[in-house]
Tab-separated table of C-alpha atoms in Angstrom:
chain	number	residue	atom	x	y	z
Q	1	MET	CA	-8.286	-66.663	-40.481
Q	2	THR	CA	-6.745	-68.981	-37.860
Q	3	THR	CA	-7.535	-69.420	-34.162
Q	4	HIS	CA	-6.169	-71.921	-31.656
Q	5	THR	CA	-9.127	-74.243	-32.403
Q	6	HIS	CA	-9.740	-73.923	-36.148
Q	7	GLU	CA	-8.879	-72.301	-39.475
Q	8	LEU	CA	-11.404	-70.471	-41.658
Q	9	THR	CA	-11.214	-69.895	-45.406
Q	10	PHE	CA	-13.855	-68.166	-47.514
Q	11	THR	CA	-15.263	-67.923	-50.997
Q	12	ALA	CA	-17.956	-65.464	-52.002
Q	13	THR	CA	-20.698	-67.840	-50.849
Q	14	GLU	CA	-19.073	-70.452	-48.595
Q	15	ALA	CA	-16.994	-70.702	-45.439
Q	16	ARG	CA	-14.780	-73.731	-44.791
Q	17	LYS	CA	-13.850	-74.539	-41.214
Q	18	ARG	CA	-10.870	-76.837	-40.676
Q	19	TYR	CA	-10.613	-78.037	-37.095
Q	20	ARG	CA	-7.286	-78.045	-35.291
Q	21	THR	CA	-8.717	-80.004	-32.349
Q	22	TRP	CA	-11.532	-82.543	-32.405
Q	23	SER	CA	-11.023	-84.733	-29.335
Q	24	ASP	CA	-14.370	-83.625	-27.881
Q	25	ARG	CA	-16.357	-84.219	-31.083
Q	26	GLU	CA	-16.232	-80.542	-32.039
Q	27	PRO	CA	-17.046	-81.157	-35.742
Q	28	ASP	CA	-19.928	-83.475	-34.823
Q	29	ARG	CA	-21.302	-80.938	-32.355
Q	30	GLU	CA	-21.170	-78.134	-34.888
Q	31	TRP	CA	-22.672	-80.178	-37.711
Q	32	ALA	CA	-25.559	-81.311	-35.497
Q	33	CYS	CA	-26.224	-77.776	-34.223
Q	34	LEU	CA	-26.183	-76.262	-37.705
Q	35	THR	CA	-28.388	-79.050	-39.054
Q	36	VAL	CA	-31.100	-78.608	-36.443
Q	37	LEU	CA	-30.963	-74.815	-36.735
Q	38	ALA	CA	-31.300	-74.936	-40.516
Q	39	GLU	CA	-34.609	-76.753	-40.025
Q	40	HIS	CA	-36.028	-75.067	-36.937
Q	41	ALA	CA	-34.466	-71.567	-36.977
Q	42	PRO	CA	-33.465	-70.907	-40.595
Q	43	GLY	CA	-31.272	-67.867	-41.098
Q	44	LEU	CA	-30.060	-67.772	-37.500
Q	45	ALA	CA	-26.801	-69.613	-38.265
Q	46	PRO	CA	-24.936	-70.811	-41.368
Q	47	ARG	CA	-26.598	-73.566	-43.364
Q	48	PRO	CA	-24.347	-76.677	-43.330
Q	49	LEU	CA	-23.358	-77.790	-46.823
Q	50	ARG	CA	-20.914	-80.705	-46.598
Q	51	ARG	CA	-18.325	-82.413	-44.425
Q	52	GLY	CA	-14.914	-83.797	-45.277
Q	53	ARG	CA	-11.235	-83.901	-44.347
Q	54	LEU	CA	-8.273	-81.791	-45.405
Q	55	ASP	CA	-4.710	-82.886	-44.656
Q	56	GLY	CA	-6.087	-85.330	-42.106
Q	57	ALA	CA	-8.209	-82.783	-40.235
Q	58	PRO	CA	-12.022	-82.714	-40.280
Q	59	THR	CA	-13.727	-79.873	-42.134
Q	60	ILE	CA	-17.214	-78.437	-42.468
Q	61	VAL	CA	-18.252	-76.265	-45.384
Q	62	MET	CA	-21.155	-73.964	-44.594
Q	63	GLU	CA	-23.006	-71.038	-46.048
Q	64	ARG	CA	-21.207	-67.713	-45.730
Q	65	LEU	CA	-23.374	-65.238	-43.841
Q	66	ALA	CA	-23.563	-61.507	-44.385
Q	67	GLY	CA	-22.429	-59.171	-41.643
Q	68	GLU	CA	-19.428	-58.120	-39.599
Q	69	PRO	CA	-18.368	-59.519	-36.211
Q	70	LEU	CA	-19.348	-57.532	-33.155
Q	71	GLY	CA	-16.807	-56.499	-30.556
Q	72	ALA	CA	-15.200	-53.269	-31.717
Q	73	THR	CA	-17.586	-51.149	-29.618
Q	74	PRO	CA	-20.289	-51.767	-26.988
Q	75	LEU	CA	-23.573	-53.036	-28.416
Q	76	ASN	CA	-26.138	-50.332	-29.098
Q	77	GLY	CA	-29.823	-50.750	-28.343
Q	78	ALA	CA	-30.724	-52.206	-31.732
Q	79	GLN	CA	-27.891	-54.725	-31.593
Q	80	THR	CA	-28.779	-55.836	-28.068
Q	81	THR	CA	-32.440	-56.246	-29.010
Q	82	SER	CA	-31.507	-58.244	-32.104
Q	83	LEU	CA	-29.056	-60.440	-30.196
Q	84	GLY	CA	-31.712	-61.094	-27.564
Q	85	ARG	CA	-34.126	-62.206	-30.288
Q	86	ALA	CA	-31.457	-64.406	-31.864
Q	87	LEU	CA	-30.729	-66.147	-28.562
Q	88	ARG	CA	-34.442	-66.594	-27.847
Q	89	ARG	CA	-34.864	-68.211	-31.283
Q	90	LEU	CA	-31.986	-70.526	-30.419
Q	91	TYR	CA	-33.545	-71.444	-27.069
Q	92	SER	CA	-36.912	-72.069	-28.765
Q	93	VAL	CA	-35.594	-74.903	-30.947
Q	94	PRO	CA	-37.494	-78.064	-29.930
Q	95	LEU	CA	-35.387	-80.035	-27.473
Q	96	SER	CA	-36.488	-83.274	-29.111
Q	97	ALA	CA	-35.011	-82.125	-32.429
Q	98	ALA	CA	-31.591	-81.600	-30.862
Q	99	GLN	CA	-31.763	-84.893	-28.996
Q	100	ALA	CA	-32.725	-86.719	-32.196
Q	101	LEU	CA	-29.350	-85.743	-33.676
Q	102	ASP	CA	-27.501	-87.197	-30.679
Q	103	LEU	CA	-26.631	-83.747	-29.359
Q	104	GLY	CA	-25.569	-84.093	-25.763
Q	105	GLU	CA	-24.687	-81.483	-23.189
Q	106	ARG	CA	-22.536	-78.557	-24.291
Q	107	ARG	CA	-18.867	-78.502	-23.352
Q	108	LEU	CA	-18.403	-77.395	-19.736
Q	109	GLY	CA	-22.147	-77.611	-19.253
Q	110	PRO	CA	-24.352	-77.138	-16.180
Q	111	SER	CA	-23.786	-80.667	-14.894
Q	112	SER	CA	-19.980	-80.574	-15.110
Q	113	LEU	CA	-18.723	-76.994	-14.725
Q	114	ARG	CA	-18.675	-76.873	-10.924
Q	115	THR	CA	-16.766	-80.156	-10.626
Q	116	GLU	CA	-14.274	-79.025	-13.265
Q	117	LEU	CA	-13.710	-75.719	-11.461
Q	118	ARG	CA	-13.167	-77.402	-8.093
Q	119	GLN	CA	-10.543	-79.699	-9.571
Q	120	TRP	CA	-8.897	-76.935	-11.572
Q	121	ALA	CA	-8.778	-74.532	-8.620
Q	122	THR	CA	-6.795	-76.930	-6.428
Q	123	GLY	CA	-3.621	-76.109	-8.342
Q	124	PRO	CA	-0.915	-75.841	-7.219
Q	125	TYR	CA	-0.166	-72.519	-8.907
Q	126	ASP	CA	3.048	-70.512	-8.862
Q	127	LEU	CA	1.817	-66.919	-8.794
Q	128	LYS	CA	5.225	-65.200	-8.824
Q	129	GLU	CA	4.679	-64.073	-12.425
Q	130	CYS	CA	1.571	-62.115	-11.430
Q	131	GLN	CA	1.873	-58.389	-10.836
Q	132	HIS	CA	0.138	-58.738	-7.452
Q	133	PRO	CA	0.449	-62.364	-6.297
Q	134	GLN	CA	-1.227	-61.745	-2.918
Q	135	LEU	CA	-4.343	-60.301	-4.563
Q	136	VAL	CA	-4.593	-63.233	-6.953
Q	137	GLU	CA	-4.021	-65.734	-4.137
Q	138	ARG	CA	-6.792	-64.103	-2.100
Q	139	ALA	CA	-9.216	-64.402	-5.014
Q	140	LEU	CA	-8.167	-68.003	-5.578
Q	141	ARG	CA	-8.774	-68.883	-1.924
Q	142	ALA	CA	-12.158	-67.150	-1.993
Q	143	SER	CA	-13.082	-69.087	-5.136
Q	144	ARG	CA	-12.158	-72.423	-3.575
Q	145	GLN	CA	-14.172	-71.573	-0.472
Q	146	TRP	CA	-17.202	-70.462	-2.478
Q	147	LEU	CA	-17.154	-73.588	-4.623
Q	148	ALA	CA	-16.920	-75.748	-1.496
Q	149	ASP	CA	-19.615	-73.992	0.549
Q	150	THR	CA	-22.252	-72.714	-1.870
Q	151	PRO	CA	-25.151	-75.091	-2.568
Q	152	GLN	CA	-25.229	-76.372	-6.123
Q	153	VAL	CA	-28.400	-75.640	-8.072
Q	154	PRO	CA	-29.726	-78.686	-9.955
Q	155	ALA	CA	-28.525	-78.737	-13.549
Q	156	GLN	CA	-31.112	-78.174	-16.256
Q	157	LEU	CA	-30.708	-79.225	-19.874
Q	158	SER	CA	-33.722	-77.539	-21.418
Q	159	VAL	CA	-32.486	-75.745	-24.557
Q	160	LEU	CA	-29.895	-75.775	-27.314
Q	161	GLY	CA	-26.995	-73.441	-26.488
Q	162	ILE	CA	-24.089	-72.053	-28.517
Q	163	ALA	CA	-21.672	-72.065	-25.532
Q	164	ASP	CA	-19.027	-69.673	-26.924
Q	165	LEU	CA	-20.568	-66.254	-27.554
Q	166	ASN	CA	-17.335	-64.348	-27.961
Q	167	PRO	CA	-18.602	-61.182	-29.722
Q	168	ALA	CA	-16.625	-62.275	-32.791
Q	169	ASN	CA	-19.155	-65.116	-33.095
Q	170	VAL	CA	-22.040	-62.669	-33.580
Q	171	LEU	CA	-22.433	-61.237	-37.093
Q	172	TRP	CA	-24.322	-57.955	-37.502
Q	173	ASP	CA	-25.552	-56.904	-40.950
Q	174	GLY	CA	-26.987	-53.564	-39.848
Q	175	SER	CA	-30.357	-54.929	-38.798
Q	176	VAL	CA	-30.048	-58.570	-37.679
Q	177	CYS	CA	-27.649	-60.564	-35.487
Q	178	ARG	CA	-26.708	-64.079	-36.589
Q	179	LEU	CA	-24.633	-66.665	-34.751
Q	180	VAL	CA	-21.562	-68.667	-35.791
Q	181	ASP	CA	-19.168	-71.140	-34.135
Q	182	PHE	CA	-21.153	-73.967	-32.551
Q	183	GLU	CA	-18.234	-76.356	-32.012
Q	184	ASP	CA	-18.793	-76.294	-28.235
Q	185	GLY	CA	-22.593	-76.146	-28.462
Q	186	GLY	CA	-25.146	-78.562	-27.082
Q	187	LEU	CA	-27.860	-78.911	-24.472
Q	188	SER	CA	-27.881	-76.277	-21.756
Q	189	GLU	CA	-30.195	-73.748	-20.068
Q	190	PRO	CA	-30.716	-70.028	-20.812
Q	191	ALA	CA	-29.435	-68.766	-17.436
Q	192	PHE	CA	-26.231	-70.801	-17.752
Q	193	GLU	CA	-25.655	-69.666	-21.322
Q	194	LEU	CA	-26.146	-65.977	-20.595
Q	195	ALA	CA	-23.894	-66.145	-17.546
Q	196	ASP	CA	-21.177	-67.608	-19.765
Q	197	HIS	CA	-21.742	-64.956	-22.426
Q	198	VAL	CA	-21.606	-61.855	-20.206
Q	199	GLU	CA	-18.576	-63.110	-18.249
Q	200	HIS	CA	-16.600	-63.945	-21.400
Q	201	LEU	CA	-13.440	-61.879	-21.239
Q	202	ALA	CA	-13.900	-60.660	-24.809
Q	203	GLY	CA	-17.436	-59.458	-24.078
Q	204	ARG	CA	-16.787	-57.324	-20.990
Q	205	ASP	CA	-16.991	-53.958	-22.732
Q	206	VAL	CA	-19.383	-55.201	-25.425
Q	207	TYR	CA	-22.345	-56.869	-23.690
Q	208	ASP	CA	-24.358	-55.085	-21.008
Q	209	ALA	CA	-25.558	-57.867	-18.738
Q	210	ASP	CA	-28.790	-56.261	-17.539
Q	211	THR	CA	-30.035	-55.188	-20.957
Q	212	LEU	CA	-29.103	-58.495	-22.601
Q	213	VAL	CA	-30.912	-60.466	-19.885
Q	214	GLU	CA	-34.007	-58.339	-20.475
Q	215	ALA	CA	-33.695	-58.678	-24.248
Q	216	VAL	CA	-33.645	-62.468	-23.958
Q	217	GLY	CA	-36.527	-62.398	-21.485
Q	218	LEU	CA	-35.299	-64.444	-18.531
Q	219	THR	CA	-37.895	-65.220	-15.876
Q	220	LYS	CA	-37.420	-64.281	-12.212
Q	221	ASP	CA	-36.228	-67.807	-11.406
Q	222	GLU	CA	-33.881	-67.793	-14.386
Q	223	LYS	CA	-32.409	-64.463	-13.260
Q	224	GLU	CA	-31.564	-66.013	-9.880
Q	225	ARG	CA	-29.918	-68.954	-11.606
Q	226	PHE	CA	-28.104	-66.518	-13.898
Q	227	ALA	CA	-26.513	-64.777	-10.881
Q	228	HIS	CA	-25.454	-68.146	-9.460
Q	229	TRP	CA	-23.894	-69.356	-12.708
Q	230	ARG	CA	-22.253	-65.997	-13.304
Q	231	CYS	CA	-20.056	-66.523	-10.251
Q	232	HIS	CA	-18.928	-69.844	-11.708
Q	233	TRP	CA	-17.918	-68.258	-15.000
Q	234	ALA	CA	-16.069	-65.426	-13.257
Q	235	ILE	CA	-14.045	-68.059	-11.399
Q	236	PHE	CA	-13.485	-69.901	-14.682
Q	237	TRP	CA	-11.843	-66.800	-16.162
Q	238	LEU	CA	-9.731	-66.245	-13.063
Q	239	LEU	CA	-8.375	-69.769	-13.457
Q	240	MET	CA	-7.846	-69.321	-17.196
Q	241	LEU	CA	-5.734	-66.247	-16.456
Q	242	LEU	CA	-3.417	-67.872	-13.909
Q	243	PRO	CA	0.251	-68.481	-14.807
Q	244	GLY	CA	0.605	-71.785	-16.599
Q	245	ASN	CA	-2.886	-71.614	-18.104
Q	246	SER	CA	-3.681	-70.536	-21.635
Q	247	GLY	CA	-5.103	-67.098	-20.921
Q	248	PHE	CA	-2.134	-65.783	-18.956
Q	249	LEU	CA	0.233	-65.181	-21.869
Q	250	ARG	CA	-2.508	-64.272	-24.363
Q	251	ASN	CA	-3.655	-61.233	-22.361
Q	252	PRO	CA	-1.914	-58.016	-21.278
Q	253	PRO	CA	-0.201	-57.763	-17.880
Q	254	GLY	CA	-2.715	-56.810	-15.207
Q	255	THR	CA	-5.611	-58.777	-16.709
Q	256	THR	CA	-5.279	-61.493	-14.056
Q	257	GLU	CA	-5.346	-58.928	-11.256
Q	258	ALA	CA	-8.401	-57.197	-12.729
Q	259	GLN	CA	-10.184	-60.542	-12.853
Q	260	ALA	CA	-9.158	-61.300	-9.266
Q	261	GLU	CA	-10.726	-58.025	-8.146
Q	262	ARG	CA	-13.865	-58.820	-10.136
Q	263	VAL	CA	-14.193	-62.247	-8.529
Q	264	LEU	CA	-13.710	-60.862	-5.020
Q	265	ARG	CA	-16.410	-58.239	-5.604
Q	266	MET	CA	-18.785	-60.767	-7.084
Q	267	LEU	CA	-18.386	-63.363	-4.347
Q	268	ALA	CA	-18.815	-60.673	-1.681
Q	269	ASP	CA	-22.098	-59.467	-3.179
Q	270	GLU	CA	-25.449	-60.603	-1.882
Q	271	PRO	CA	-27.061	-63.379	-4.003
Q	272	GLY	CA	-28.737	-61.965	-7.067
Q	273	GLN	CA	-26.591	-58.844	-7.255
Q	274	THR	CA	-24.415	-58.275	-10.297
Q	275	PRO	CA	-20.806	-57.140	-10.125
Q	276	ALA	CA	-19.589	-53.703	-10.970
Q	277	GLY	CA	-18.057	-53.483	-14.415
Q	278	THR	CA	-14.337	-53.509	-15.049
Q	279	ALA	CA	-12.222	-52.580	-18.015
Q	280	GLU	CA	-10.332	-55.803	-18.647
Q	281	THR	CA	-8.762	-56.204	-22.051
Q	282	VAL	CA	-8.505	-59.345	-24.126
């Protein structure tokens, strides 16, 4: 199986991941995450077995886990409960253990995402390829304004996070959820992680934000931070889906416009409210 970031090959007991990009220490991140999880949350993620290189590219060989990727249908109650427990186990890993392995902040983490979005949103963008350029431009202007005017909450780096929780990175064996793909993982905070997860384009019709937040057990303060960070990740996906960026050609026509509508609804909501669902397709 090949993605734009890595290639996977399997035996009956092992999975080999060959990285196609490693400029941001992706293999080191994943190896460190899997190593600390094997000690402090065994069974939650693949056990790392060995590292190497193949045709010049770094590789990691890890235990092959049982289960099938989520994503074909919305999560049922048992799956949501199990995923909530899995994420809570991840967040309960001692911070000192992650830091001891030189694990820094996750990619696009709480301390950098807002700055990255501000720079990315400046463009310029040629929106003529969009189905409704005026709608997309309105959402882009609203995003720039929101990023400029809304107070930034102080970044917290309090837990180990997976970063990319595309439903394909959650394996379900009929009773337990396990997590794979930690190449972007690192230090983060629960509210930031969950905001990323529920706004992921692939998870729109899979994760229910309210029930997943409850399953993880966010506090009242964390729920407020979750709403704040969720706006950031909605803007992230709007930018990803603009012409010239990687998501535009990988998704069906109309996906950009659906995301523009989602962003406009979200930014118009009162703080703490969650946006109405949409039916975007990946």
